[in-house]
Coordinates of C-alpha atoms and ligand atoms in Angstrom, one line a residue:
M121 CA -1.6 16.2 -4.2
N122 CA 0.6 15.6 -6.5
S123 CA 0.9 16.7 -10.1
R124 CA 2.6 14.0 -12.3
R125 CA 3.8 13.8 -15.7
P126 CA 3.0 10.3 -17.5
D127 CA 6.8 10.1 -18.6
D128 CA 8.0 10.9 -15.2
A129 CA 10.4 8.0 -14.5
P130 CA 8.7 6.1 -11.5
I131 CA 10.8 5.6 -8.2
L132 CA 9.5 1.9 -7.9
Q133 CA 8.4 -0.3 -10.5
I134 CA 6.6 -3.3 -10.2
E135 CA 6.6 -6.0 -13.2
D136 CA 4.7 -9.2 -13.4
L137 CA 4.9 -9.9 -9.6
S138 CA 3.6 -13.1 -8.4
V139 CA 3.4 -15.0 -5.3
S140 CA 2.1 -18.2 -4.6
F141 CA 2.5 -20.1 -0.8
S142 CA 2.4 -23.8 -0.6
T143 CA -0.2 -25.1 1.7
A144 CA -1.2 -28.6 3.0
T145 CA -4.2 -27.8 0.8
G146 CA -2.6 -26.4 -2.1
Q147 CA -1.0 -23.2 -3.9
V148 CA -2.7 -20.4 -2.6
K149 CA -2.2 -18.1 -5.5
A150 CA -1.9 -14.6 -3.5
A151 CA -0.4 -12.3 -6.1
E152 CA -0.3 -12.8 -10.0
N153 CA 1.2 -10.6 -12.4
V154 CA 1.1 -7.5 -10.5
C155 CA 2.3 -4.2 -12.7
F156 CA 2.7 -1.4 -11.4
K157 CA 4.4 2.2 -11.1
L158 CA 5.2 4.6 -8.3
Y159 CA 6.2 8.1 -8.9
K160 CA 8.6 10.4 -6.7
G161 CA 6.3 12.2 -4.3
E162 CA 3.1 10.7 -5.1
T163 CA 0.6 8.3 -2.9
L164 CA -0.9 5.5 -4.6
A165 CA -3.3 3.8 -3.1
L166 CA -3.5 -0.2 -3.6
V167 CA -7.1 -1.4 -2.3
G168 CA -9.4 -4.1 -2.7
E169 CA -11.5 -6.7 0.1
T170 CA -9.5 -8.6 2.8
G171 CA -7.4 -11.1 1.7
C172 CA -6.9 -10.0 -1.9
G173 CA -3.1 -10.1 -1.8
K174 CA -2.5 -6.4 -0.6
S175 CA 0.1 -7.3 2.3
V176 CA 1.3 -9.9 0.1
V177 CA 2.9 -7.1 -2.5
A178 CA 4.1 -5.0 0.3
S179 CA 6.0 -7.8 1.9
S180 CA 7.5 -9.4 -1.4
I181 CA 9.0 -5.5 -2.0
M182 CA 10.6 -5.4 1.0
Q183 CA 11.7 -9.2 1.2
L184 CA 9.8 -10.5 3.8
L185 CA 7.4 -12.9 3.1
P186 CA 8.0 -16.8 5.0
N187 CA 10.0 -19.6 3.4
N188 CA 6.7 -21.1 2.0
A189 CA 6.5 -18.1 -0.7
H190 CA 7.4 -18.4 -4.3
I191 CA 8.1 -15.2 -5.9
Q192 CA 8.2 -13.9 -9.5
G193 CA 8.8 -10.9 -11.0
R194 CA 10.8 -7.9 -10.6
A195 CA 10.3 -4.8 -8.4
I196 CA 12.8 -2.0 -9.9
Y197 CA 14.5 0.7 -7.5
A198 CA 17.0 3.0 -8.4
G199 CA 18.0 0.7 -11.1
R200 CA 18.1 -2.4 -9.2
D201 CA 15.4 -5.2 -9.0
L202 CA 15.2 -5.5 -4.6
L203 CA 13.6 -9.3 -5.4
S204 CA 17.2 -10.2 -6.3
L205 CA 19.1 -8.6 -4.0
S206 CA 21.1 -10.1 -0.9
E207 CA 19.7 -9.8 2.6
K208 CA 22.6 -7.6 3.3
E209 CA 22.2 -5.4 0.8
M210 CA 18.0 -5.4 1.2
S211 CA 18.6 -4.7 4.8
R212 CA 20.6 -1.8 3.6
I213 CA 17.6 -0.3 2.1
R214 CA 14.9 -1.4 4.3
G215 CA 13.9 1.6 7.1
S216 CA 16.7 4.3 5.5
E217 CA 15.5 4.2 1.9
I218 CA 12.0 2.1 1.9
A219 CA 10.5 2.2 4.7
I220 CA 7.6 -0.3 6.0
V221 CA 4.7 0.4 8.6
F222 CA 3.5 -3.0 9.7
Q223 CA -0.1 -3.8 9.8
N224 CA 0.2 -5.1 13.3
P225 CA 2.5 -2.8 15.5
S226 CA 3.0 -5.2 18.5
L227 CA 5.1 -7.4 16.4
A228 CA 7.1 -4.7 14.9
L229 CA 8.3 -2.5 18.1
N230 CA 10.8 -3.9 20.6
P231 CA 8.8 -4.8 23.7
I232 CA 12.0 -4.3 26.4
M233 CA 12.9 -0.6 24.9
R234 CA 11.4 2.6 25.5
V235 CA 9.1 4.0 22.6
S236 CA 11.5 7.0 22.0
E237 CA 14.5 5.2 22.5
Q238 CA 13.6 2.7 19.8
I239 CA 13.4 5.5 17.2
A240 CA 16.3 7.6 18.4
E241 CA 18.6 4.2 18.1
M242 CA 17.2 4.4 14.1
L243 CA 19.2 7.8 14.1
Q244 CA 22.2 6.7 15.6
V245 CA 22.5 3.5 14.2
R246 CA 21.7 4.5 10.4
K247 CA 22.6 8.0 10.7
G248 CA 25.4 7.9 12.8
Y249 CA 23.5 11.4 14.9
P250 CA 24.6 11.6 18.1
A251 CA 22.4 10.2 21.2
A252 CA 20.7 12.9 22.7
Q253 CA 19.8 14.9 19.1
S254 CA 18.8 11.3 18.3
L255 CA 16.1 11.7 20.9
E256 CA 15.2 15.5 20.3
L257 CA 14.7 14.3 16.8
A258 CA 12.7 11.1 18.2
G259 CA 10.3 13.4 20.4
E260 CA 9.8 15.9 17.9
M261 CA 8.2 12.9 15.5
L262 CA 6.5 11.5 18.1
H263 CA 5.1 15.0 19.0
R264 CA 3.7 15.4 15.7
L265 CA 2.1 12.6 15.7
G266 CA 0.1 13.8 18.8
L267 CA 2.3 11.6 21.3
Q268 CA 4.0 14.7 23.2
G269 CA 4.9 14.9 26.2
D270 CA 7.9 13.8 28.9
D271 CA 5.8 10.9 29.9
K272 CA 5.2 9.7 26.8
M273 CA 8.8 9.9 26.2
R274 CA 9.9 7.5 29.1
M275 CA 7.2 4.5 28.1
Y276 CA 7.3 1.3 26.6
P277 CA 5.1 -0.2 24.2
F278 CA 2.7 -2.2 26.7
Q279 CA 1.6 1.1 28.0
F280 CA 0.4 2.0 25.0
S281 CA -2.9 1.2 23.6
G282 CA -2.7 -0.4 20.0
G283 CA -3.8 3.1 18.0
M284 CA -0.9 4.9 19.9
N285 CA 2.0 1.8 18.7
Q286 CA 0.3 2.2 15.5
R287 CA 1.4 6.1 15.5
V288 CA 4.7 5.1 17.2
M289 CA 5.4 3.0 14.1
I290 CA 4.4 5.8 11.4
A291 CA 6.9 7.4 13.5
A292 CA 10.2 5.4 13.5
S293 CA 9.0 4.8 9.5
M294 CA 9.4 8.4 8.5
I295 CA 12.1 9.5 11.0
L296 CA 14.8 8.1 8.2
S297 CA 13.6 10.3 5.6
P298 CA 12.8 7.0 3.7
R299 CA 12.2 7.5 -0.3
I300 CA 9.5 5.1 -0.3
I301 CA 7.5 4.4 2.8
I302 CA 4.6 1.4 2.4
A303 CA 2.1 1.5 4.9
D304 CA 0.3 -1.2 5.7
E305 CA -3.2 -0.5 7.1
P306 CA -1.5 2.9 8.9
S307 CA -4.8 4.3 10.4
K308 CA -5.8 0.6 11.6
G309 CA -6.7 0.5 15.3
L310 CA -7.6 4.4 15.5
D311 CA -10.7 5.8 15.7
G312 CA -12.6 8.0 13.2
A313 CA -11.1 11.3 13.9
L314 CA -7.9 10.3 15.2
A315 CA -7.2 8.1 12.0
A316 CA -7.9 11.1 9.9
E317 CA -5.8 13.3 11.6
V318 CA -2.7 10.9 11.9
M319 CA -2.8 10.0 8.2
A320 CA -3.4 14.2 7.8
E321 CA -0.2 14.2 9.4
M322 CA 1.2 11.3 7.9
A323 CA 0.4 13.0 4.4
R324 CA 2.0 16.3 5.4
I325 CA 5.5 14.3 6.8
K326 CA 5.9 12.4 3.4
N327 CA 5.3 15.7 1.7
Q328 CA 8.0 17.2 3.5
V329 CA 10.7 14.4 2.8
G330 CA 9.7 14.3 -0.6
A331 CA 8.8 10.3 -0.3
S332 CA 6.4 8.6 -2.1
L333 CA 4.0 6.8 -0.8
L334 CA 2.0 3.4 -1.1
L335 CA -0.7 3.1 1.0
I336 CA -2.4 -0.2 1.6
T337 CA -6.0 0.1 2.8
H338 CA -9.5 -1.4 2.5
D339 CA -10.6 2.1 3.6
L340 CA -12.1 3.7 0.5
N341 CA -12.9 6.8 1.7
L342 CA -9.2 7.0 3.3
A343 CA -7.8 6.3 -0.5
R344 CA -9.4 8.8 -1.9
N345 CA -9.0 11.6 0.6
I346 CA -5.1 11.1 0.6
S347 CA -4.3 9.3 -2.6
D348 CA -3.1 10.8 -6.2
R349 CA -3.8 7.3 -7.8
M350 CA -5.4 4.3 -6.9
A351 CA -5.0 0.4 -7.9
V352 CA -7.7 -2.2 -7.0
M353 CA -6.9 -5.3 -6.4
Y354 CA -9.2 -8.3 -6.6
C355 CA -8.1 -11.8 -6.0
G356 CA -4.2 -11.5 -6.3
E357 CA -5.1 -9.6 -9.5
I358 CA -4.7 -5.6 -10.3
M359 CA -8.2 -5.0 -12.1
E360 CA -8.1 -1.4 -12.2
I361 CA -5.9 1.7 -11.9
G362 CA -6.1 5.6 -12.1
E363 CA -6.3 8.7 -10.6
S364 CA -8.4 8.5 -7.3
E365 CA -10.8 11.1 -8.1
E366 CA -11.7 9.8 -11.5
I367 CA -11.8 5.8 -10.4
F368 CA -14.6 7.2 -7.5
S369 CA -16.5 9.3 -10.4
L370 CA -16.4 6.9 -12.8
P371 CA -14.8 3.3 -12.1
R372 CA -14.5 1.4 -15.0
H373 CA -14.1 -2.1 -14.3
P374 CA -17.0 -3.8 -12.6
Y375 CA -15.3 -5.2 -9.6
T376 CA -14.6 -1.4 -8.6
A377 CA -17.9 -0.5 -9.7
A378 CA -19.2 -3.2 -7.0
L379 CA -17.0 -2.3 -4.5
L380 CA -18.0 1.2 -4.7
R381 CA -21.5 0.1 -4.6
C382 CA -20.5 -1.4 -1.0
L383 CA -20.2 2.2 0.8
P384 CA -22.9 3.1 3.1
E385 CA -23.2 6.4 1.0
R386 CA -23.7 4.7 -2.0
G387 CA -26.3 1.7 -1.2
F388 CA -24.3 -0.5 1.1
Q389 CA -24.6 -3.0 -1.5
P390 CA -22.4 -6.3 -0.8
I391 CA -21.1 -7.9 -4.0
P392 CA -23.2 -11.0 -4.6
G393 CA -21.9 -14.3 -5.3
P394 CA -19.1 -15.9 -2.8
S395 CA -15.1 -14.5 -2.6
P396 CA -13.2 -17.0 -4.8
S397 CA -10.7 -19.3 -3.9
M398 CA -7.3 -18.5 -3.9
I399 CA -6.1 -22.0 -4.4
K400 CA -8.4 -22.6 -7.5
P401 CA -9.4 -19.5 -8.7
P402 CA -11.9 -19.0 -11.9
A403 CA -10.6 -19.2 -15.0
G404 CA -10.5 -15.8 -17.6
C405 CA -11.7 -13.1 -15.5
K406 CA -11.0 -13.4 -11.7
F407 CA -14.1 -11.7 -11.3
H408 CA -16.5 -13.2 -13.8
P409 CA -18.7 -15.5 -11.9
R410 CA -19.8 -12.3 -9.6
C411 CA -19.8 -10.1 -12.9
P412 CA -23.2 -8.4 -13.9
N413 CA -21.9 -7.8 -17.4
I414 CA -20.5 -11.2 -18.1
S415 CA -20.1 -12.6 -21.2
E416 CA -18.9 -15.5 -23.3
V417 CA -15.5 -13.8 -23.6
C418 CA -15.3 -13.5 -20.1
R419 CA -13.9 -16.9 -19.6
R420 CA -10.8 -16.1 -21.1
K421 CA -8.0 -13.9 -19.2
P422 CA -8.2 -10.3 -19.8
K423 CA -5.3 -7.8 -20.6
M424 CA -4.3 -5.1 -18.8
T425 CA -5.8 -2.2 -21.1
R426 CA -5.1 1.3 -21.6
V427 CA -8.4 3.3 -21.3
E428 CA -8.1 7.3 -22.2
G429 CA -10.1 10.4 -21.8
R430 CA -11.6 11.8 -18.4
G431 CA -15.2 10.8 -17.8
T432 CA -16.0 13.9 -15.9
A433 CA -13.2 16.6 -16.4
P434 CA -14.2 19.1 -18.3
A435 CA -13.5 19.1 -22.8
G436 CA -10.3 19.6 -23.6
S437 CA -8.8 19.1 -19.9
E438 CA -5.6 16.9 -20.4
S439 CA -6.6 12.8 -20.6
E440 CA -6.3 10.6 -17.4
I441 CA -4.1 7.3 -17.6
R442 CA -6.6 4.5 -16.4
E443 CA -5.7 1.0 -17.3
V444 CA -9.1 -1.3 -16.4
K445 CA -8.2 -5.7 -17.0
C446 CA -11.6 -6.1 -18.7
W447 CA -12.7 -7.8 -22.0
R448 CA -14.9 -4.7 -22.1
Y449 CA -12.0 -2.2 -23.1
Ligands
LIG707 N1 2.3 -17.5 4.8 C1 1.3 -17.6 3.9 N2 1.0 -18.8 3.7 C2 -0.2 -19.2 3.0 N3 -0.9 -18.1 2.5 C3 -0.9 -17.1 2.9 C4 0.3 -16.7 3.7 N4 0.2 -15.1 3.8 C5 -0.7 -15.0 3.2 N5 -1.4 -15.7 2.6 C6 -2.7 -15.6 1.6 O1 -2.2 -15.1 0.9 C7 -3.6 -14.4 0.3 C8 -3.6 -12.5 0.4 O2 -3.2 -12.3 1.5 P1 -2.8 -11.0 2.0 O3 -2.4 -11.0 3.5 O4 -1.9 -10.3 1.2 O5 -4.7 -9.9 1.7 P2 -4.3 -8.8 2.4 O6 -5.2 -8.0 0.9 O7 -3.2 -7.9 2.8 O8 -5.9 -8.7 3.6 P3 -6.1 -8.1 4.7 O9 -7.4 -6.6 4.5 O10 -7.1 -8.7 5.3 O11 -4.9 -7.6 5.2 C9 -5.0 -14.7 1.3 O12 -5.7 -15.9 1.1 C10 -3.7 -15.3 2.7 O13 -4.5 -16.5 3.2
LIG708 MG1 -3.3 -7.2 4.6

């Protein structure tokens, strides 16, 4: 884990990011006024139920959204707004400075090239390393992720299982020592024990290269285990952001509390009411129709509010910084 001072400069700052898609049935509001900071060396988990907009946020940062997307806001990295860069400028940053692990590895791998060579090629092309050295380093990275042996080095993506290809994607994302890794459901397709192992190795490699990790997942326990902070998204908006352990012990937003109650070890209680429409979301706080703490004011839009204090830590310890988008704060 990483100790961070609140006055540290972030390595990535997302400011008022809004994304909508034009579709035959209307405008899908996939992200609305999303703001967060990613600090150097930290792991920030972006969590929330399926369809809440997590992948859309990741793809926006990398300029990988399809043409029907309308994007507003800024993503400041190294003093520049990534959202306004040309494709040529962005392609220089992608992979080498900011890498992404996609949700679906089979779409991102070249089917007719050995996996080891795909990773080695990145070092040759982007860093100018000689072929033999690149292949050796690719082999080492694959080994760290549990894919060792000469036979694995000779294999093509179709010879690997989905879980193995997912690990190949993780290896590929880290081989160029990027400053930021965006991992979208990186443990998808891996079963429990292996997922934990791969994620732990990913965290170790990330620490070694001094990268920051934006971890996108709907696995709350994974987020708790490997992230320093957590941002909780609902229907395109961040509802709460703060230190992961603190959020787990004292969720402040009613949605976060409801999400945690869905966990088997916390009672397995589903959130009552239907998921909101992304085309015509509820006015005001989007969670209000399902919220147990609803009041009249919730029909108006709440602002993100900074809540200080530490709910569970001993008196006198440094206060955490929590931000919550709810009228109760
Ligand atoms: N190209 C697109 N055109 C129209 N709507 C889209 C498009 N891409 C995403 N969406 C919509 O945007 C919303 C957010 O999608 P997104 O993929 O970001 O969700 P997610 O939080 O990553 O979900 P999951 O956990 O299932 O991966 C969804 O309602 C989705 O249907
Ligand atoms: Mg997704």
